[in-house]
Short mmCIF file of C-alpha atoms and ligand atoms in Angstrom, two decimals:
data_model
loop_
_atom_site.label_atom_id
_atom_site.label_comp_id
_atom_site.label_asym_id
_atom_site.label_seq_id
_atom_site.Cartn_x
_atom_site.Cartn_y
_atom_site.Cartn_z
CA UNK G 1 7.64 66.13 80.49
CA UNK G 2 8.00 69.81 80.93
CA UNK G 3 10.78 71.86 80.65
CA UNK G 4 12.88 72.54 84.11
CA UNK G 5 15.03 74.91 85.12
CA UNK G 6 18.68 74.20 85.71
CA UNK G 7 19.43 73.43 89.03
CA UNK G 8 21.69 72.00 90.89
CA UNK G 9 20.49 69.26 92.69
CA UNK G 10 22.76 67.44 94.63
CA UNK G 11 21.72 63.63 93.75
CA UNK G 12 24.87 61.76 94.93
CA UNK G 13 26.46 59.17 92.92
CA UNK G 14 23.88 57.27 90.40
CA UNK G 15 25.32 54.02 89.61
CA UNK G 16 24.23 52.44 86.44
CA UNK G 17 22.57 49.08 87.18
CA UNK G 18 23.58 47.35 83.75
CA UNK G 19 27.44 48.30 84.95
CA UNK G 20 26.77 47.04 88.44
CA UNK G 21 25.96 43.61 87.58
CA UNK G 22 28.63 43.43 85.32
CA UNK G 23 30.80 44.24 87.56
CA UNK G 24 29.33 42.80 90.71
CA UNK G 25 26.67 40.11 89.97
CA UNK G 26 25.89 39.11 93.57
CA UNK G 27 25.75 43.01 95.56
CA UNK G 28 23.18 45.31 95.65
CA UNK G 29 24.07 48.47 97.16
CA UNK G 30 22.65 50.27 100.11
CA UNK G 31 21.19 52.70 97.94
CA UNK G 32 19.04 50.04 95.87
CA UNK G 33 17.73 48.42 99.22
CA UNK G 34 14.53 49.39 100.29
CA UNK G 35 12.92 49.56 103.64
CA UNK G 36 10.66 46.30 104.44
CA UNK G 37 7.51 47.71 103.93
CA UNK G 38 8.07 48.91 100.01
CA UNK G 39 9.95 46.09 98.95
CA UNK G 40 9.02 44.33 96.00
CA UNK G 41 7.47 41.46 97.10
CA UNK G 42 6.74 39.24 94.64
CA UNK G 43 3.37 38.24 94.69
CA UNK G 44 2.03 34.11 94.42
CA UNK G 45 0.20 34.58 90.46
CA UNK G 46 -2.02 31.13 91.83
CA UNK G 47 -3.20 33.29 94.79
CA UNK G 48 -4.26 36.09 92.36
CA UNK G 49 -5.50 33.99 89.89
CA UNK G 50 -8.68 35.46 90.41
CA UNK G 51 -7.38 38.91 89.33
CA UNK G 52 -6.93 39.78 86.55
CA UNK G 53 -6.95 43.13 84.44
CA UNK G 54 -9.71 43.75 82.17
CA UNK G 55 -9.12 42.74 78.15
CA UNK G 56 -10.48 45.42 75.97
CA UNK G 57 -11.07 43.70 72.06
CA UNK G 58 -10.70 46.89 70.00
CA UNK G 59 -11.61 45.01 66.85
CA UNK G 60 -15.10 44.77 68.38
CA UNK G 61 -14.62 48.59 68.90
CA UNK G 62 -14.11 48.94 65.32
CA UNK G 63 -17.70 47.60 64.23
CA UNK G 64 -20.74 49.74 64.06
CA UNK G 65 -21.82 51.52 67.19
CA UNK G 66 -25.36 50.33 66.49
CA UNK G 67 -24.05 46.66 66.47
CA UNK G 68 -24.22 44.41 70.38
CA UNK G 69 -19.99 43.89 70.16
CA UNK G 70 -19.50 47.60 70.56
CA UNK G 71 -22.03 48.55 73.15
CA UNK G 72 -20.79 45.38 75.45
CA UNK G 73 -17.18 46.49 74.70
CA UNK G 74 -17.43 49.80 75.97
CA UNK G 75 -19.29 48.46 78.87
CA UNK G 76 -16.86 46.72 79.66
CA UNK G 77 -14.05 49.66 78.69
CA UNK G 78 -15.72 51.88 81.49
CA UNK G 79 -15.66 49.62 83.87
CA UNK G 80 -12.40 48.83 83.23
CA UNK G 81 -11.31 52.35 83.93
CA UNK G 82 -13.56 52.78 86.79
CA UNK G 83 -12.55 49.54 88.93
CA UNK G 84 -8.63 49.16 87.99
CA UNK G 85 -7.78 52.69 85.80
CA UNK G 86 -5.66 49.40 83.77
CA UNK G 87 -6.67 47.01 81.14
CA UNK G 88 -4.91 45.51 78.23
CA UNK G 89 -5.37 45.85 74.55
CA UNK G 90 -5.79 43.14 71.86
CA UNK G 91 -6.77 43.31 68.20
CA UNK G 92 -5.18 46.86 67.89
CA UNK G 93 -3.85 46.86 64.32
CA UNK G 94 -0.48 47.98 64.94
CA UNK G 95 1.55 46.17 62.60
CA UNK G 96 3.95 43.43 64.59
CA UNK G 97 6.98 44.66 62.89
CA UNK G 98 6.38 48.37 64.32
CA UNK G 99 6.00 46.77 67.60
CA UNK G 100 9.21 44.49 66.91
CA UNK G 101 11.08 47.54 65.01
CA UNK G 102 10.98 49.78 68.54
CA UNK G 103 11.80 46.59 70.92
CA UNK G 104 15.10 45.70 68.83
CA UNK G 105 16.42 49.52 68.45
CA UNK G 106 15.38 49.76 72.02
CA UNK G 107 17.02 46.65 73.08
CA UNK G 108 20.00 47.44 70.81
CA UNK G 109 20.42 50.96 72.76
CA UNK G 110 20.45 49.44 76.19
CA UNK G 111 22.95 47.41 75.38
CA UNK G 112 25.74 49.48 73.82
CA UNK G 113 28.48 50.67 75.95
CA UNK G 114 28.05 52.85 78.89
CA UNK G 115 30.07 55.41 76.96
CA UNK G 116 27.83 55.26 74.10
CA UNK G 117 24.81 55.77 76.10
CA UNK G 118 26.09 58.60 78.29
CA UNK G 119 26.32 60.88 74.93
CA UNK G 120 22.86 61.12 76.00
CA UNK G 121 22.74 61.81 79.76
CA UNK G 122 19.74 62.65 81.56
CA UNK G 123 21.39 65.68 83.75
CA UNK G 124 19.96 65.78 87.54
CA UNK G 125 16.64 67.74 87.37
CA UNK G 126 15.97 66.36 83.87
CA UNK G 127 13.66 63.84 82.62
CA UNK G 128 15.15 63.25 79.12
CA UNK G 129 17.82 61.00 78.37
CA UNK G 130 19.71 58.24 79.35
CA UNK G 131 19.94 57.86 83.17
CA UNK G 132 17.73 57.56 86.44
CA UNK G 133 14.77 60.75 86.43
CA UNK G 134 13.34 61.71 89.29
CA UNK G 135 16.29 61.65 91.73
CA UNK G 136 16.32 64.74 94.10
CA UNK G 137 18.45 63.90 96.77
CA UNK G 138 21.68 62.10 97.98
CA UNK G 139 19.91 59.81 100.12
CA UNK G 140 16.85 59.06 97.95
CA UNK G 141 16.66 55.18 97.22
CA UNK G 142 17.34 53.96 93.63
CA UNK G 143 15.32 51.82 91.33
CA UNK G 144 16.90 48.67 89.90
CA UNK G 145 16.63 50.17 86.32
CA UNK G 146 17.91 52.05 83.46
CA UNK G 147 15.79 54.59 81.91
CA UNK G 148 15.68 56.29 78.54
CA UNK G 149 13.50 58.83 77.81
CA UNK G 150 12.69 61.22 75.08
CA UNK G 151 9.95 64.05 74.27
CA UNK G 152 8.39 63.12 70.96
CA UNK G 153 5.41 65.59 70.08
CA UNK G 154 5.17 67.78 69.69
CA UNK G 155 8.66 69.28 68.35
CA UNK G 156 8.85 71.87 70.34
CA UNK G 157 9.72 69.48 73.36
CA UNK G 158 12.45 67.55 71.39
CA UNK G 159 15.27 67.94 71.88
CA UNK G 160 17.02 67.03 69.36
CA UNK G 161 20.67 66.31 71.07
CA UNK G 162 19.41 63.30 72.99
CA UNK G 163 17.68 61.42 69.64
CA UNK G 164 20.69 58.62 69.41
CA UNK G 165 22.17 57.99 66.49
CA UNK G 166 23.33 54.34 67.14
CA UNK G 167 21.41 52.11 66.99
CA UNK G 168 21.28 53.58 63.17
CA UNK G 169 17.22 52.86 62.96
CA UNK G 170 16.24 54.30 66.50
CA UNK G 171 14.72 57.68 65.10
CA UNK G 172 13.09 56.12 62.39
CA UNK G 173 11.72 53.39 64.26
CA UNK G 174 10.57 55.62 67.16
CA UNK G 175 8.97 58.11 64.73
CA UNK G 176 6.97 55.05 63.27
CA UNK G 177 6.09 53.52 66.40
CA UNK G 178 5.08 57.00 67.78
CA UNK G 179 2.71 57.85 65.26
CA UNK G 180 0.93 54.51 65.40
CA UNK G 181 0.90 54.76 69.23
CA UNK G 182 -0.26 58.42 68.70
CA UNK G 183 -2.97 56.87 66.67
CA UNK G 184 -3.61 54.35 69.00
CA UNK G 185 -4.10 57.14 71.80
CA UNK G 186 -6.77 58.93 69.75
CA UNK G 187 -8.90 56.12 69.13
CA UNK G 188 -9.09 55.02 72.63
CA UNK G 189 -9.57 58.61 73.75
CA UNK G 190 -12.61 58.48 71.36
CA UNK G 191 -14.02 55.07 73.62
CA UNK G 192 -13.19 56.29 76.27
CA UNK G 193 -15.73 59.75 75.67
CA UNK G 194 -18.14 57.76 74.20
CA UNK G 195 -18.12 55.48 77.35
CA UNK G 196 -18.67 58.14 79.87
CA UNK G 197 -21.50 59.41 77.56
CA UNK G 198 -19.81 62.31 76.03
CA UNK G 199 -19.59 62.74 72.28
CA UNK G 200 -16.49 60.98 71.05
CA UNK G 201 -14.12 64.35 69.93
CA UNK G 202 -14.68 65.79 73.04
CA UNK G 203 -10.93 64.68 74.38
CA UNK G 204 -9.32 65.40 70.55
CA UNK G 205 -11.05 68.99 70.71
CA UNK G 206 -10.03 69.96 74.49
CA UNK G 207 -6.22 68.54 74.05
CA UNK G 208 -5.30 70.47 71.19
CA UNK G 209 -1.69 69.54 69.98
CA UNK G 210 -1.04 66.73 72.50
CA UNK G 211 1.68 65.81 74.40
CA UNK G 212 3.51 62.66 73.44
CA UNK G 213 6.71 61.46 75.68
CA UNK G 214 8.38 57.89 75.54
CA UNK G 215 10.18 56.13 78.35
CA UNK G 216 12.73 52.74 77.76
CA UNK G 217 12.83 51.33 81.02
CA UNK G 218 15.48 48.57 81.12
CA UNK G 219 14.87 46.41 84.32
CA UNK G 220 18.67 43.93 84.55
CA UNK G 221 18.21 40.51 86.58
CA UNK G 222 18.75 41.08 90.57
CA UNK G 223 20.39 38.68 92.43
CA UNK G 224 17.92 39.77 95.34
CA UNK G 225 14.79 40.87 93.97
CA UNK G 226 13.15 40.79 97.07
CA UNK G 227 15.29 43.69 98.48
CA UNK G 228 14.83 46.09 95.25
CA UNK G 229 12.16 47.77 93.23
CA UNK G 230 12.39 47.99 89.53
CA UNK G 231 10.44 51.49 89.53
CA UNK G 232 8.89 53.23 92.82
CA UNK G 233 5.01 53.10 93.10
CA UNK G 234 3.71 56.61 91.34
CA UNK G 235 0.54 56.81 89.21
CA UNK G 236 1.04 58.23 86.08
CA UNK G 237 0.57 62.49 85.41
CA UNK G 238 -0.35 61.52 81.83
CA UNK G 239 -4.25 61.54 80.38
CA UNK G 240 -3.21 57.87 79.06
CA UNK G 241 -0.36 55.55 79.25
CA UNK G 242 0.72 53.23 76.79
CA UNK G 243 2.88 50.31 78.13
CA UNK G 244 4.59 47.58 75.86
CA UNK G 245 6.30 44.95 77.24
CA UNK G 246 8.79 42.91 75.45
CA UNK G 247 7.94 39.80 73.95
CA UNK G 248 8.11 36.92 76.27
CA UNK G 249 8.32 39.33 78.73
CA UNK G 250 8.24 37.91 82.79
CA UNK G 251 6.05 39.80 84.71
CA UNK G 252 6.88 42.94 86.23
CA UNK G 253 4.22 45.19 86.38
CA UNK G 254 2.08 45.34 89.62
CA UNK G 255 -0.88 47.67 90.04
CA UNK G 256 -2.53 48.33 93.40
CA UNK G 257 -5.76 47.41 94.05
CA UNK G 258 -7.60 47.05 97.32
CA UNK G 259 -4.25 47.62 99.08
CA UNK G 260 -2.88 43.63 97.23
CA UNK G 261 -0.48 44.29 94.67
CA UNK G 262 -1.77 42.90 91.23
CA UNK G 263 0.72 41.66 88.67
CA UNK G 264 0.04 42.34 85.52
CA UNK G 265 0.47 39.17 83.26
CA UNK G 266 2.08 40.07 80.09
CA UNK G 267 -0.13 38.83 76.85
CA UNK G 268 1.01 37.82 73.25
CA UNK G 269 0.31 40.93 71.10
CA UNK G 270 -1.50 42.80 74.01
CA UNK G 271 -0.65 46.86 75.27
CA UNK G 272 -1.53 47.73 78.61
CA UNK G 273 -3.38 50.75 78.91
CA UNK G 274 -3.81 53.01 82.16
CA UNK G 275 -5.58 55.71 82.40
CA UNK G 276 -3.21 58.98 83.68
CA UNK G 277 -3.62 61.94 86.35
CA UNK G 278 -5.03 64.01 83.74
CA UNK G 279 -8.16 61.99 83.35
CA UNK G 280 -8.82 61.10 86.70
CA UNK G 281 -8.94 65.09 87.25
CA UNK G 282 -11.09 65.83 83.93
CA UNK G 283 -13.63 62.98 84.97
CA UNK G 284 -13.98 63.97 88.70
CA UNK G 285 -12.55 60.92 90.07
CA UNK G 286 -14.76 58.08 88.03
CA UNK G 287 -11.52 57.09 86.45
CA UNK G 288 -8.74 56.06 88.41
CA UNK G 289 -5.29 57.16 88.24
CA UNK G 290 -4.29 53.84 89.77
CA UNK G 291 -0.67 53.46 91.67
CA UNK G 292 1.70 51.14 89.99
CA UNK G 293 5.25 49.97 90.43
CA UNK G 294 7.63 47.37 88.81
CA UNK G 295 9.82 44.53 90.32
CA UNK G 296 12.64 42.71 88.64
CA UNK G 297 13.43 38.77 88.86
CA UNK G 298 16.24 37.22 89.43
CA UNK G 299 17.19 35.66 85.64
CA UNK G 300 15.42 37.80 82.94
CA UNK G 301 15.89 41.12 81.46
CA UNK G 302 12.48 43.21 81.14
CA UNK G 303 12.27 45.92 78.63
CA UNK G 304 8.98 48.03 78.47
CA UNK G 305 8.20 50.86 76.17
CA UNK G 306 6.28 53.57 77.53
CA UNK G 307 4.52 56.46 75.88
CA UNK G 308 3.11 58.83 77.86
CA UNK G 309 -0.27 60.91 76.07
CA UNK G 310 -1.16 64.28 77.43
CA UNK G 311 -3.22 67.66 76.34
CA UNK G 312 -1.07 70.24 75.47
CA UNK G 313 0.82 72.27 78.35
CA UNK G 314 -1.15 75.15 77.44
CA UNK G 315 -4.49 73.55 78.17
CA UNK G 316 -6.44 74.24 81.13
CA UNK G 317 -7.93 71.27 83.46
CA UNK G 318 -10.58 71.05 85.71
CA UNK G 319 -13.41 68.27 86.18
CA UNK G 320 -15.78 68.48 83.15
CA UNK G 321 -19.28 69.80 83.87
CA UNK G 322 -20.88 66.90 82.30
CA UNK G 323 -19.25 64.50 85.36
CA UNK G 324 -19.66 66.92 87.97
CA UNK G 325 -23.40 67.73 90.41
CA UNK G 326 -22.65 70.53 92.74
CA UNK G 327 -25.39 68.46 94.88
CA UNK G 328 -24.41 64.15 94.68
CA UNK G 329 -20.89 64.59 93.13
CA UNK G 330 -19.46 67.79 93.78
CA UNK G 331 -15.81 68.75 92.19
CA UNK G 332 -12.82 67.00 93.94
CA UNK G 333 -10.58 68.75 91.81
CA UNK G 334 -9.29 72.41 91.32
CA UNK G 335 -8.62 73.71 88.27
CA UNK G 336 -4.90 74.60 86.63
CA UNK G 337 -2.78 74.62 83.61
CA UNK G 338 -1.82 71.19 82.23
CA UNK G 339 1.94 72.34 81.78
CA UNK G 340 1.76 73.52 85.81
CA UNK G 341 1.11 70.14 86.49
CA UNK G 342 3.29 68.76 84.55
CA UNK G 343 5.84 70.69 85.80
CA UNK G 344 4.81 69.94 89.32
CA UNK G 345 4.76 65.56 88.83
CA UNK G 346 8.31 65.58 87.14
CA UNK G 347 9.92 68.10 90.12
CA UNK G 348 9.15 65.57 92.30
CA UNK G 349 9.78 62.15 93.18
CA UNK G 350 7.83 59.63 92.52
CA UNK G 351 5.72 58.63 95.38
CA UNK G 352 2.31 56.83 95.03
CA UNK G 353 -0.32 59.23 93.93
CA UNK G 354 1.20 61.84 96.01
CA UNK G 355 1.46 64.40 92.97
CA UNK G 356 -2.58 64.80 92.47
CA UNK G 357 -2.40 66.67 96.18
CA UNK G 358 -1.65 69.44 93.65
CA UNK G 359 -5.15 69.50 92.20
CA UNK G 360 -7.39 67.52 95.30
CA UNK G 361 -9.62 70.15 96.76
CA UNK G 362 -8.98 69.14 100.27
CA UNK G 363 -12.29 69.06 102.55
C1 OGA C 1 6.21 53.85 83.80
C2 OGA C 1 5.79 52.53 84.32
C3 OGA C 1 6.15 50.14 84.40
C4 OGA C 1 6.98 49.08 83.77
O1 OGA C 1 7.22 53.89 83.06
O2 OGA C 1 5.54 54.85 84.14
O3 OGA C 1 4.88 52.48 85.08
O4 OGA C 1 6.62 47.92 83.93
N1 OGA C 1 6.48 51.45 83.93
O5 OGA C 1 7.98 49.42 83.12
NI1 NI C 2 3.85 54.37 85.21
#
């Protein structure tokens, strides 16, 4: 989430979806409808029983690398990221109250008066705050959500104005959860090296002080769900992307694969992982960047928690050698500063994996 410029961007009238319903239970305004082809369809789970995302153990990652569990684990980690760029986590060792902690402040914030919240807007052009990011136009379709973002790490991106101070534990539980996701991040980085046959720092060394971002997206019922979409398809312009959902959370989360949209079922205890734009670029394409998008249901609230992990903005990208043979797998990628790029996904509006045209070397 880089710094932009102050502009004035003419986004029209954002209503706030929590407000809407209140107000208006049954209607979902022109703006929220979306044409039939990108609606969110809500897809049979029997007919995709078949499919589902990979389950990464990391307590078997914890054992010795000499020892069967590990090697099969990280077998199974790369192909994971190489067939569905998603996967969840179980057997992470973040403590269930951290987890808990960030889902009740979170929970808690959403649900404050509008007032309250809107100490904190997210001003048109910016991606922090309380609001809808990623707006550009007056004509631009809305998602069925309420967002909350903030930059976490490092402090330098904070900004400090937007960090609420009701509910009274937010910071504290945000600065706790952050570190252990931050944690979290580092260790998986480390797999995720040693899978591709690199030694495991290499990710820690070329990052330097990473990038750490957190988004509260707050997904209200819909009385038509069919006609809305939670959050527009986009990949994410993160190296990894830590999603929590909130416990006994309905699905939501649908990731594309071979043109069907997967749904992504929620488990006990379990963070979804998904590997960012920022990877697929350093690993010349043999991780995917996969497109993803949420829908909302007609009876529950969903809540997810979403940190977004990235090198620092002063960090240059390009495929790494090691992953790229001028002869059977020449570079699909150009190279350019991590902060360009960031710069570049949150300018524009989210639309499939449209941002990584900025780095494709086109043939
Ligand atoms: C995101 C995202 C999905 C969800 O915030 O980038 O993909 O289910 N969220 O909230
Ligand atoms: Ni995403």
């Amino acid at each position: 989430m880089a710094p932009l410029p102050i502009s004035s961007i003419r986004v029209g009238k954002i209503e706030d979806v929590q407000e809407l319903i209140k107000s208006k239970p049954n209607k979902v305004p022109e703006r929220f409808i979306r044409e039939s082809n990108e609606r969110g369809v809500i897809v049979s789970l029997k007919t995709q029983h078949h499919h589902h995302i990979p389950v990464i153990d990391l307590s078997k990652l914890s054992k010795p690398h000499t020892h069967d569990d590990f090697f099969f684990e990280i077998l199974k980690l790369s192909q994971a990221c190489e067939d569905w760029g998603f996967f969840q986590v179980i057997n992470h060792g973040i403590e269930v109250e951290v987890v808990e902690d960030i889902e009740k402040v979170a929970k808690e914030f959403f649900e404050m008066p509008l007032e309250e919240k809107k100490k904190y807007p997210m001003e048109p052009g910016t991606v922090q705050g309380y609001g809808q990011a990623f707006i550009f136009s007056e004509d631009q379709k809305l998602d069925w959500c309420n967002m909350f973002a903030l930059g976490v790490h490092p402090p330098s991106i904070r900004n400090p104005k937007l960090w609420p101070s009701k509910p009274a534990r937010f910071s504290e539980n945000l600065e706790g959860y952050s570190k252990e996701i931050r944690k979290l991040c580092k260790r998986l980085l480390k797999y995720i090296a040693i899978s591709l046959g690199l030694k495991e720092e290499r990710f820690e060394e070329m990052f330097g002080e990473a990038v750490q971002a957190v988004r509260m997206n707050y997904y209200p019922p819909c009385s038509s769900p069919d006609l809305v979409l939670g959050l527009s398809p986009h990949s994410d312009g993160s190296a990894l992307t830590v999603l929590q959902q909130s416990k006994n959370s309905c699905v939501g989360l649908q990731i594309l694969k071979d043109n069907t949209w997967v749904p992504v079922l929620p488990l006990p205890n379990a963070l979804v992982i998904n590997i960012g734009d920022t990877l697929e670029v350093l690993t010349n394409g043999k991780y995917k960047s996969v497109e993803h998008r949420a829908v909302t249901n007609r009876e529950k609230v969903r809540l997810t928690i979403v940190t977004f992990y990235a090198p620092n903005y002063e960090v240059k990208i390009e495929p790494m050698d090691e992953l790229v043979d001028d002869e059977t797998n020449p570079c699909k990628y150009r190279s350019y500063n991590h902060g360009d790029y960031s710069y570049h996904y949150v300018s524009n509006k989210l639309q499939g994996k449209k941002s990584l045209d900025f780095a494709k070397i086109l043939n």
